Amino acid sequence: MKPQLIGGEWVTSPTTAPNINPSDTTDVIAEFAQADASQASDAVAAASDAFAAWSRGSIQRRSEILDAVGSELVARAPELGRLLAREEGKTLPEGVGEATRAGQVFKFFAGEALRISGESQRSVRPGVDVSVTREPLGVVALITPWNFPLAIPAWKAAAALACGNTVVLKPAELTPACAWALADIIQRAGAPAGVFNLVSGPGSVVGAALVEDARVGGVSFTGSTTTGARVGQACMARNARVQLEMGGKNPLVVLDDADLDLAVECAVNGAFYSTGQRCTASSRLIVTEAIHDRFVAALAERLRALVVGHALEDGVHIGPVVDQRQLDIDRAYIEIGEREGARLLTGGDLVSRPTAGHFLSPALFVDVDNSMRIAREEIFGPVAAVIRVRNFDEALAVANDTPYGLSAGICTGSLKHATAFRQEARAGMVMVNLPTAGVDPHVPFGGQKASSYGPREQGRYAAEFYTTVKTAYAFAG
Ligand code: ADP
């Protein structure tokens, strides 16, 4: 049994749950301890006890610990990427890439730990000085989803720790193994007992207990819009700081003057890699009239050539859907799309492979209207909807006509349209001639409207969430 990490000790729980490989459901990776509310409370107590020494301790030591975590993640990226691909189902190269990125994030925040700065100003009152300093929140709870089981815990934990907070991580039920590996690495890198705690278990029990615990000063959540709303309300009810990263229905606009091959690659990558299970996935492809038919034909041909299969096999482009529940959701949306009058041009079929996995071929809908449910609701699977528009103005209007606002992309050769799109897109991230998914680890990540709440994650901006400012006045006498 893989235990919890609470107060520097590996602790078992009364119950366990198996971690199952979505590429081969007969492959059980390990049994993971399932915490209950009392273990969540123990983890918060341990993090509270560790806070004073960690927040006031040497920032040099803090930086060295984060750097050591980063080095081990990078050095072990091939192995950890394999574990990631095995438990989550993204392909091996994607898994290795994510593990490497998790390491890079820790290295970035190793530097940030030394750069937490404030301001010193003169007061408007003679003889008085004013300083503005950043202080950590205290104990922060990190609640993470299954789709980036290493990178998301890493980018939350590295930033939280760099700013001097202590951490309780509650990973997604489906992907506890990467979080466990991260906890083990942080512990061995020399984090003092209680500075980083791991409690795996059901969100409705463990996650809810963390969110409601008065000793938790901030909650950083990534997951579904429904759960995010619940987490947000619980935090606001008790005045805890909260950061929510939720869904997306990200548009990729393709204009007549786009480089066709580039646009097709952006769509394939953005909509279908990681099996479409990214909050930044391009699930709406908004295409102007003159390029529409060529784009759709080329994209469908590319999709038919993609190999769907076991995530660890060479030559596989698209791994399985993460579990049966998500597969059922994907297939239900495919039915909804057909009922709504959209035309399923290719894919959407269950794929049979030598192993028992949740394999679905990439589905492309055409003749989609932006008011259809498949164009409005996040599916979180390998399903994309092509929406035909007349011109740039209509493309921009359709792109922005969504409750969400995480990422928005455009493929065009026109500087004028690219610039206008960058300025007018109602999204936290804009991509020009690039897929909507795939972001750098050192710059802010987050969205507008229903996609995000609270300050951005990653990069220098992460400190906006993980610290609070104190304004101090002093009169020298
Ligand atoms: P998904 O539907 O993709 O699993 P969720 O939003 O349900 O997305 O899950 C994201 C994270 O939130 C997971 O770690 C999950 O365990 C956790 N979670 C689920 N329900 C709650 C809740 N009521 N309170 C706090 N965390 C929760």
Coordinates of C-alpha atoms and ligand atoms in Angstrom, one line a residue:
M1 CA 0.0 0.0 0.0
K2 CA 1.3 3.5 -0.9
P3 CA 0.8 5.6 2.3
Q4 CA 0.0 9.2 3.0
L5 CA 2.8 11.7 4.0
I6 CA 1.7 13.5 7.2
G7 CA 4.1 15.4 9.4
G8 CA 7.2 13.8 7.8
E9 CA 5.8 10.2 8.4
W10 CA 4.5 7.7 5.9
V11 CA 1.1 6.8 7.4
T12 CA -1.3 4.1 6.3
S13 CA -5.1 4.5 6.1
P14 CA -7.9 2.0 7.0
T15 CA -8.9 1.7 3.3
T16 CA -7.1 1.6 0.0
A17 CA -8.1 2.1 -3.7
P18 CA -6.4 0.6 -6.8
N19 CA -4.7 2.8 -9.3
I20 CA -5.6 1.4 -12.7
N21 CA -3.9 1.9 -16.0
P22 CA -6.4 3.3 -18.6
S23 CA -4.5 1.6 -21.4
D24 CA -4.9 -1.8 -19.8
T25 CA -7.4 -2.1 -17.1
T26 CA -5.9 -5.4 -15.9
D27 CA -2.7 -3.5 -14.9
V28 CA -3.0 -2.3 -11.4
I29 CA -0.2 0.1 -10.6
A30 CA -0.5 0.0 -6.9
E31 CA -3.0 0.2 -4.0
F32 CA -3.1 3.7 -2.5
A33 CA -4.2 4.6 1.0
Q34 CA -7.4 6.5 1.1
A35 CA -7.5 9.2 3.7
D36 CA -10.5 10.2 5.7
A37 CA -11.4 13.6 7.2
S38 CA -9.4 12.9 10.4
Q39 CA -6.2 12.3 8.4
A40 CA -6.9 15.4 6.4
S41 CA -7.1 17.2 9.7
D42 CA -3.8 15.6 10.9
A43 CA -2.1 16.8 7.8
V44 CA -3.3 20.4 8.3
A45 CA -2.2 20.2 12.0
A46 CA 1.3 19.0 10.8
A47 CA 1.5 21.8 8.2
S48 CA 0.4 24.4 10.9
D49 CA 3.1 23.2 13.3
A50 CA 5.7 23.4 10.6
F51 CA 4.8 26.9 9.3
A52 CA 6.6 29.1 11.8
A53 CA 10.0 27.5 11.3
W54 CA 9.6 27.2 7.5
S55 CA 8.4 30.7 6.9
R56 CA 11.0 32.3 9.0
G57 CA 13.8 29.9 8.2
S58 CA 16.7 30.4 5.7
I59 CA 15.5 31.3 2.2
Q60 CA 18.8 29.9 0.9
R61 CA 17.9 26.5 2.4
R62 CA 14.4 26.8 0.9
S63 CA 15.9 27.5 -2.5
E64 CA 18.3 24.6 -2.2
I65 CA 15.5 22.2 -1.4
L66 CA 13.4 23.3 -4.3
D67 CA 16.4 23.1 -6.6
A68 CA 17.1 19.6 -5.4
V69 CA 13.5 18.6 -6.1
G70 CA 13.8 20.1 -9.6
S71 CA 17.1 18.2 -10.3
E72 CA 15.6 14.9 -9.3
L73 CA 12.5 15.4 -11.3
V74 CA 14.5 16.3 -14.4
A75 CA 17.0 13.4 -13.9
R76 CA 14.2 10.9 -13.4
A77 CA 11.9 12.3 -16.2
P78 CA 12.1 9.2 -18.3
E79 CA 11.0 7.0 -15.4
L80 CA 8.4 9.4 -14.0
G81 CA 7.1 10.1 -17.4
R82 CA 6.5 6.4 -17.9
L83 CA 4.7 6.2 -14.5
L84 CA 2.6 9.2 -15.6
A85 CA 1.7 7.7 -19.0
R86 CA 0.8 4.5 -17.2
E87 CA -1.6 6.0 -14.7
E88 CA -3.1 8.8 -16.8
G89 CA -2.9 7.5 -20.3
K90 CA -1.1 10.3 -22.2
T91 CA 1.6 9.1 -24.5
L92 CA 5.1 8.4 -23.2
P93 CA 6.7 11.4 -24.9
E94 CA 4.0 13.6 -23.4
G95 CA 4.5 12.0 -20.0
V96 CA 8.3 12.6 -20.2
G97 CA 7.8 16.1 -21.3
E98 CA 5.5 16.8 -18.4
A99 CA 7.9 15.3 -15.9
T100 CA 10.7 17.5 -17.3
R101 CA 8.5 20.5 -17.1
A102 CA 7.6 19.8 -13.4
G103 CA 11.4 19.8 -12.7
Q104 CA 11.9 23.1 -14.5
V105 CA 9.1 24.6 -12.5
F106 CA 10.8 23.7 -9.3
K107 CA 14.1 25.1 -10.6
F108 CA 12.3 28.4 -11.5
F109 CA 10.8 28.7 -8.0
A110 CA 14.1 27.8 -6.4
G111 CA 15.2 31.2 -7.8
E112 CA 12.0 32.9 -6.8
A113 CA 12.4 31.9 -3.2
L114 CA 15.4 34.3 -3.1
R115 CA 13.6 37.1 -4.9
I116 CA 10.6 37.7 -2.7
S117 CA 10.7 41.5 -2.5
G118 CA 8.8 44.4 -1.1
E119 CA 8.8 48.1 -1.3
S120 CA 10.1 50.9 0.9
Q121 CA 8.5 54.3 0.5
R122 CA 8.3 57.6 2.3
S123 CA 5.1 58.4 4.0
V124 CA 3.1 61.5 3.2
R125 CA 3.8 62.4 6.9
P126 CA 7.2 63.8 7.5
G127 CA 9.5 61.5 9.5
V128 CA 7.4 58.4 8.8
D129 CA 8.6 55.5 6.7
V130 CA 6.4 53.0 5.0
S131 CA 7.3 49.5 3.9
V132 CA 5.3 46.9 2.0
T133 CA 6.3 43.3 2.5
R134 CA 5.1 40.0 1.3
E135 CA 4.2 37.3 3.8
P136 CA 3.1 33.7 3.2
L137 CA -0.6 32.8 3.8
G138 CA 0.2 29.9 6.2
V139 CA -1.1 26.5 5.4
V140 CA -2.3 26.1 1.8
A141 CA -4.3 23.2 0.4
L142 CA -3.7 22.2 -3.2
I143 CA -6.5 20.2 -4.8
T144 CA -5.5 18.9 -8.2
P145 CA -7.0 17.1 -11.2
W146 CA -5.9 13.9 -13.0
N147 CA -5.0 15.4 -16.4
F148 CA -1.6 16.8 -15.4
P149 CA -0.9 14.6 -12.4
L150 CA 2.7 15.8 -12.0
A151 CA 2.9 19.3 -13.5
I152 CA -0.1 20.8 -11.7
P153 CA 0.9 19.6 -8.2
A154 CA 4.4 20.7 -9.1
W155 CA 3.5 24.2 -10.2
K156 CA 1.3 24.8 -7.2
A157 CA 3.6 23.2 -4.6
A158 CA 6.8 24.9 -5.9
A159 CA 5.2 28.3 -5.8
A160 CA 3.6 27.8 -2.4
L161 CA 6.8 26.5 -0.8
A162 CA 9.0 29.2 -2.4
C163 CA 6.7 31.9 -0.8
G164 CA 7.1 30.3 2.6
N165 CA 3.8 28.4 2.9
T166 CA 3.4 24.9 4.1
V167 CA 1.4 22.6 2.0
V168 CA -1.3 19.8 2.1
L169 CA -1.7 18.2 -1.4
K170 CA -4.9 16.3 -2.3
P171 CA -4.3 14.8 -5.7
A172 CA -7.1 13.4 -8.0
E173 CA -8.4 10.0 -7.1
L174 CA -7.4 8.6 -10.6
T175 CA -3.8 9.7 -10.5
P176 CA -2.2 9.3 -7.0
A177 CA 1.1 7.8 -8.1
C178 CA 2.7 10.9 -9.6
A179 CA 1.7 12.9 -6.5
W180 CA 3.1 10.2 -4.3
A181 CA 6.4 10.3 -6.3
L182 CA 6.5 14.0 -5.9
A183 CA 5.9 13.8 -2.1
D184 CA 8.7 11.3 -1.8
I185 CA 11.1 13.5 -3.7
I186 CA 10.3 16.6 -1.7
Q187 CA 10.7 14.7 1.6
R188 CA 14.1 13.3 0.6
A189 CA 15.2 16.7 -0.7
G190 CA 15.2 17.8 2.9
A191 CA 11.8 19.5 3.4
P192 CA 11.3 19.6 7.2
A193 CA 8.6 17.4 8.6
G194 CA 5.1 18.9 8.0
V195 CA 6.2 21.4 5.4
F196 CA 4.8 19.2 2.6
N197 CA 2.0 16.7 3.3
L198 CA 0.1 14.4 1.0
V199 CA -3.4 13.0 1.6
S200 CA -4.9 10.9 -1.2
G201 CA -8.6 10.1 -1.1
P202 CA -12.0 11.0 -2.3
G203 CA -12.5 14.7 -3.1
S204 CA -15.9 14.9 -1.4
V205 CA -14.3 13.7 1.9
V206 CA -10.7 14.8 1.9
G207 CA -10.9 17.7 -0.4
A208 CA -14.0 19.1 1.4
A209 CA -12.3 18.6 4.8
L210 CA -9.3 20.7 3.7
V211 CA -11.5 23.4 2.1
E212 CA -13.5 23.8 5.3
D213 CA -10.6 23.7 7.8
A214 CA -10.2 27.0 9.5
R215 CA -6.4 26.5 9.7
V216 CA -6.1 26.5 5.9
G217 CA -5.4 30.0 4.8
G218 CA -5.6 29.4 1.0
V219 CA -6.9 26.8 -1.4
S220 CA -5.5 26.4 -4.9
F221 CA -7.9 24.3 -7.0
T222 CA -7.8 22.9 -10.5
G223 CA -10.6 20.8 -11.8
S224 CA -14.2 20.9 -13.0
T225 CA -16.3 24.1 -13.0
T226 CA -18.9 22.4 -10.8
T227 CA -16.5 21.4 -8.1
G228 CA -14.6 24.7 -8.4
A229 CA -17.8 26.6 -7.6
R230 CA -18.3 24.6 -4.5
V231 CA -14.7 25.0 -3.4
G232 CA -14.9 28.7 -4.0
Q233 CA -18.1 29.2 -2.0
A234 CA -16.8 27.2 0.9
C235 CA -13.6 29.3 1.0
M236 CA -15.4 32.6 0.7
A237 CA -17.8 31.6 3.5
R238 CA -14.8 31.5 5.9
N239 CA -12.7 34.3 4.2
A240 CA -10.0 32.0 3.0
R241 CA -8.1 32.9 -0.1
V242 CA -9.0 30.8 -3.1
Q243 CA -7.7 30.3 -6.6
L244 CA -9.7 28.3 -9.1
E245 CA -8.6 26.9 -12.5
M246 CA -11.5 25.3 -14.3
G247 CA -12.8 24.6 -17.7
G248 CA -12.3 25.9 -21.2
K249 CA -14.0 25.8 -24.6
N250 CA -11.1 27.2 -26.4
P251 CA -11.4 28.5 -29.9
L252 CA -8.8 28.1 -32.6
V253 CA -9.5 30.5 -35.5
V254 CA -8.2 29.6 -38.9
L255 CA -8.3 32.4 -41.4
D256 CA -8.2 32.2 -45.2
D257 CA -4.6 33.4 -45.3
A258 CA -3.3 30.8 -42.8
D259 CA -0.5 28.4 -43.7
L260 CA -2.8 25.3 -44.2
D261 CA -0.2 22.7 -42.9
L262 CA 0.5 24.8 -39.9
A263 CA -3.1 25.3 -39.1
V264 CA -3.8 21.6 -39.4
E265 CA -0.9 20.8 -37.1
C266 CA -2.1 23.3 -34.5
A267 CA -5.6 21.8 -34.6
V268 CA -4.3 18.2 -34.3
N269 CA -2.1 19.0 -31.5
G270 CA -4.4 21.4 -29.7
A271 CA -7.6 19.5 -30.0
F272 CA -6.5 15.8 -29.8
Y273 CA -3.1 15.4 -28.1
S274 CA -3.4 14.2 -24.5
T275 CA -6.6 12.7 -25.9
G276 CA -8.2 16.2 -25.8
Q277 CA -8.1 16.0 -22.0
R278 CA -6.6 19.5 -21.4
C279 CA -8.4 22.6 -20.2
T280 CA -6.6 24.4 -22.9
A281 CA -7.7 22.0 -25.7
S282 CA -8.9 23.6 -29.0
S283 CA -12.4 22.1 -28.9
R284 CA -13.9 24.8 -31.3
L285 CA -12.2 25.2 -34.7
I286 CA -13.6 28.4 -36.2
V287 CA -12.7 28.5 -39.9
T288 CA -13.4 31.2 -42.6
E289 CA -15.1 30.2 -45.8
A290 CA -12.4 30.1 -48.4
I291 CA -10.1 27.8 -46.5
H292 CA -12.8 25.8 -44.8
D293 CA -13.2 22.8 -47.1
R294 CA -9.4 22.4 -47.6
F295 CA -8.8 22.7 -43.9
V296 CA -11.5 20.2 -43.0
A297 CA -10.3 17.7 -45.6
A298 CA -6.7 17.9 -44.6
L299 CA -7.5 17.7 -40.9
A300 CA -9.8 14.6 -41.4
E301 CA -7.0 12.9 -43.4
R302 CA -4.5 13.6 -40.6
L303 CA -6.9 12.3 -37.9
R304 CA -7.5 9.1 -39.8
A305 CA -3.7 8.5 -39.8
L306 CA -3.3 9.0 -36.1
V307 CA -2.7 5.8 -34.1
V308 CA -4.8 5.4 -31.0
G309 CA -3.5 2.8 -28.5
H310 CA -1.6 1.9 -25.4
A311 CA 0.1 5.0 -24.1
L312 CA 3.4 3.2 -23.5
E313 CA 3.7 1.7 -27.1
D314 CA 6.0 3.3 -29.6
G315 CA 4.2 5.0 -32.5
V316 CA 1.0 5.7 -30.6
H317 CA -0.2 9.3 -31.1
I318 CA -3.3 9.3 -28.9
G319 CA -3.6 7.3 -25.7
P320 CA -6.8 6.1 -24.0
V321 CA -9.5 8.2 -22.4
V322 CA -8.7 8.3 -18.7
D323 CA -11.6 6.1 -17.4
Q324 CA -14.9 4.5 -18.2
R325 CA -16.8 7.5 -16.8
Q326 CA -15.0 10.0 -19.0
L327 CA -15.4 7.7 -22.0
D328 CA -19.2 7.6 -21.4
I329 CA -19.3 11.4 -21.2
D330 CA -17.3 11.7 -24.5
R331 CA -19.6 9.2 -26.3
A332 CA -22.7 10.9 -24.9
Y333 CA -21.6 14.2 -26.3
I334 CA -20.9 12.6 -29.7
E335 CA -24.5 11.4 -29.7
I336 CA -25.7 14.9 -28.6
G337 CA -23.8 16.4 -31.5
E338 CA -25.4 14.1 -34.0
R339 CA -28.8 14.7 -32.5
E340 CA -28.3 18.5 -32.7
G341 CA -27.6 18.2 -36.4
A342 CA -23.8 18.5 -36.6
R343 CA -22.1 16.1 -39.0
L344 CA -19.6 13.6 -37.6
L345 CA -17.0 13.6 -40.3
T346 CA -14.6 11.2 -38.8
G347 CA -13.8 9.2 -35.6
G348 CA -15.8 8.9 -32.4
D349 CA -15.6 5.1 -32.5
L350 CA -14.4 2.7 -29.8
V351 CA -11.1 1.3 -30.9
S352 CA -10.2 -2.3 -30.2
R353 CA -6.6 -3.0 -29.1
P354 CA -4.8 -6.0 -27.7
T355 CA -5.2 -4.6 -24.2
A356 CA -8.4 -3.6 -22.5
G357 CA -8.3 0.2 -22.5
H358 CA -10.7 3.1 -23.0
F359 CA -9.7 3.8 -26.6
L360 CA -11.7 6.3 -28.7
S361 CA -10.8 7.5 -32.2
P362 CA -10.5 11.3 -32.6
A363 CA -13.9 12.7 -33.5
L364 CA -14.4 15.7 -35.8
F365 CA -17.7 17.4 -36.2
V366 CA -18.4 19.8 -39.0
D367 CA -21.5 22.0 -39.7
V368 CA -21.5 23.0 -36.1
D369 CA -23.4 26.0 -34.9
N370 CA -21.8 27.8 -31.9
S371 CA -25.1 27.5 -30.0
M372 CA -25.0 23.7 -30.0
R373 CA -24.1 22.0 -26.8
I374 CA -21.0 20.4 -28.3
A375 CA -19.8 24.0 -29.0
R376 CA -20.7 25.4 -25.6
E377 CA -20.0 22.7 -23.0
E378 CA -16.5 21.4 -22.1
I379 CA -16.3 17.7 -23.2
F380 CA -12.7 17.0 -22.1
G381 CA -12.2 14.3 -24.7
P382 CA -10.9 13.8 -28.3
V383 CA -13.8 15.7 -29.8
A384 CA -13.6 18.9 -31.8
A385 CA -16.3 21.0 -33.5
V386 CA -15.7 22.9 -36.8
I387 CA -17.7 26.2 -37.1
R388 CA -17.8 27.9 -40.5
V389 CA -17.7 31.7 -40.5
R390 CA -17.6 34.4 -43.2
N391 CA -14.7 36.5 -42.1
F392 CA -12.4 37.7 -39.3
D393 CA -15.0 39.8 -37.5
E394 CA -17.4 36.9 -37.3
A395 CA -14.6 34.5 -36.2
L396 CA -13.7 36.9 -33.4
A397 CA -17.3 37.2 -32.3
V398 CA -17.9 33.5 -32.3
A399 CA -14.5 32.9 -30.5
N400 CA -15.6 35.2 -27.7
D401 CA -19.2 33.9 -27.6
T402 CA -18.6 31.3 -24.8
P403 CA -18.9 31.2 -21.1
Y404 CA -15.2 30.3 -20.8
G405 CA -12.0 32.3 -21.5
L406 CA -8.9 30.3 -20.9
S407 CA -6.9 30.1 -24.2
A408 CA -7.7 31.4 -27.7
G409 CA -5.7 30.8 -30.8
I410 CA -5.5 32.1 -34.3
C411 CA -3.7 30.9 -37.4
T412 CA -3.2 33.7 -39.9
G413 CA -0.5 35.3 -42.0
S414 CA -1.9 38.7 -41.3
L415 CA -0.2 40.9 -38.7
K416 CA -3.3 43.0 -38.6
H417 CA -5.7 40.2 -37.7
A418 CA -3.2 38.6 -35.3
T419 CA -2.8 41.8 -33.5
A420 CA -6.6 42.5 -33.4
F421 CA -7.2 39.0 -32.1
R422 CA -4.5 39.3 -29.4
Q423 CA -6.2 42.5 -28.3
E424 CA -9.8 41.5 -28.5
A425 CA -9.9 37.8 -27.5
R426 CA -11.5 37.4 -24.1
A427 CA -9.1 34.8 -22.9
G428 CA -6.2 34.7 -20.4
M429 CA -3.8 33.3 -23.0
V430 CA -3.7 34.0 -26.7
M431 CA -1.7 31.9 -29.2
V432 CA -0.8 33.1 -32.7
N433 CA 0.1 30.3 -35.2
L434 CA 0.4 28.0 -32.2
P435 CA -1.9 25.4 -30.6
T436 CA -4.1 26.7 -27.8
A437 CA -2.5 24.1 -25.5
G438 CA 1.1 24.0 -24.6
V439 CA 2.4 26.8 -22.3
D440 CA 5.7 27.9 -20.8
P441 CA 6.5 27.2 -17.2
H442 CA 7.8 30.7 -16.3
V443 CA 4.9 33.0 -17.3
P444 CA 1.4 33.4 -16.0
F445 CA -1.2 30.7 -16.6
G446 CA -4.9 31.3 -16.2
G447 CA -8.1 32.6 -17.8
Q448 CA -11.0 35.0 -17.8
K449 CA -14.8 34.5 -17.3
A450 CA -15.9 31.1 -16.1
S451 CA -12.4 29.5 -16.6
S452 CA -10.6 31.0 -13.6
Y453 CA -11.0 32.8 -10.4
G454 CA -8.3 34.6 -8.5
P455 CA -4.7 35.5 -9.4
R456 CA -2.8 33.7 -12.1
E457 CA -0.6 30.6 -11.5
Q458 CA 3.0 30.2 -12.5
G459 CA 5.9 32.6 -13.1
R460 CA 6.4 35.7 -10.9
Y461 CA 2.6 36.2 -10.8
A462 CA 2.2 33.1 -8.7
A463 CA 3.2 35.2 -5.6
E464 CA 0.0 37.2 -6.0
F465 CA -1.8 34.2 -4.7
Y466 CA 0.7 32.6 -2.3
T467 CA 1.5 35.8 -0.4
T468 CA -0.4 38.6 1.3
V469 CA 1.1 42.1 1.6
K470 CA 1.7 43.9 4.9
T471 CA 2.0 47.7 5.0
A472 CA 4.1 48.9 8.0
Y473 CA 4.5 52.5 9.1
A474 CA 7.3 53.6 11.4
F475 CA 8.0 57.0 13.0
A476 CA 11.6 57.3 14.0
G477 CA 10.8 59.9 16.7
Ligands
ADP1 P1 -13.1 15.7 -12.4 O1 -14.6 15.6 -12.6 O2 -12.3 15.9 -13.6 O3 -12.6 14.5 -11.6 P2 -13.2 17.4 -10.1 O4 -13.4 18.8 -10.1 O5 -14.3 16.6 -9.5 O6 -12.9 17.0 -11.6 O7 -11.9 17.0 -9.4 C1 -10.8 17.9 -9.2 C2 -10.2 17.7 -7.8 O8 -11.2 18.1 -6.9 C3 -9.9 16.2 -7.4 O9 -8.8 16.2 -6.6 C4 -11.2 15.9 -6.6 O10 -10.9 14.8 -5.7 C5 -11.4 17.1 -5.9 N1 -12.8 17.3 -5.4 C6 -13.9 16.7 -5.8 N2 -15.0 17.1 -5.0 C7 -14.5 17.9 -4.1 C8 -15.1 18.7 -3.1 N3 -16.4 18.6 -2.8 N4 -14.3 19.5 -2.3 C9 -13.0 19.6 -2.6 N5 -12.4 18.9 -3.5 C10 -13.1 18.1 -4.3

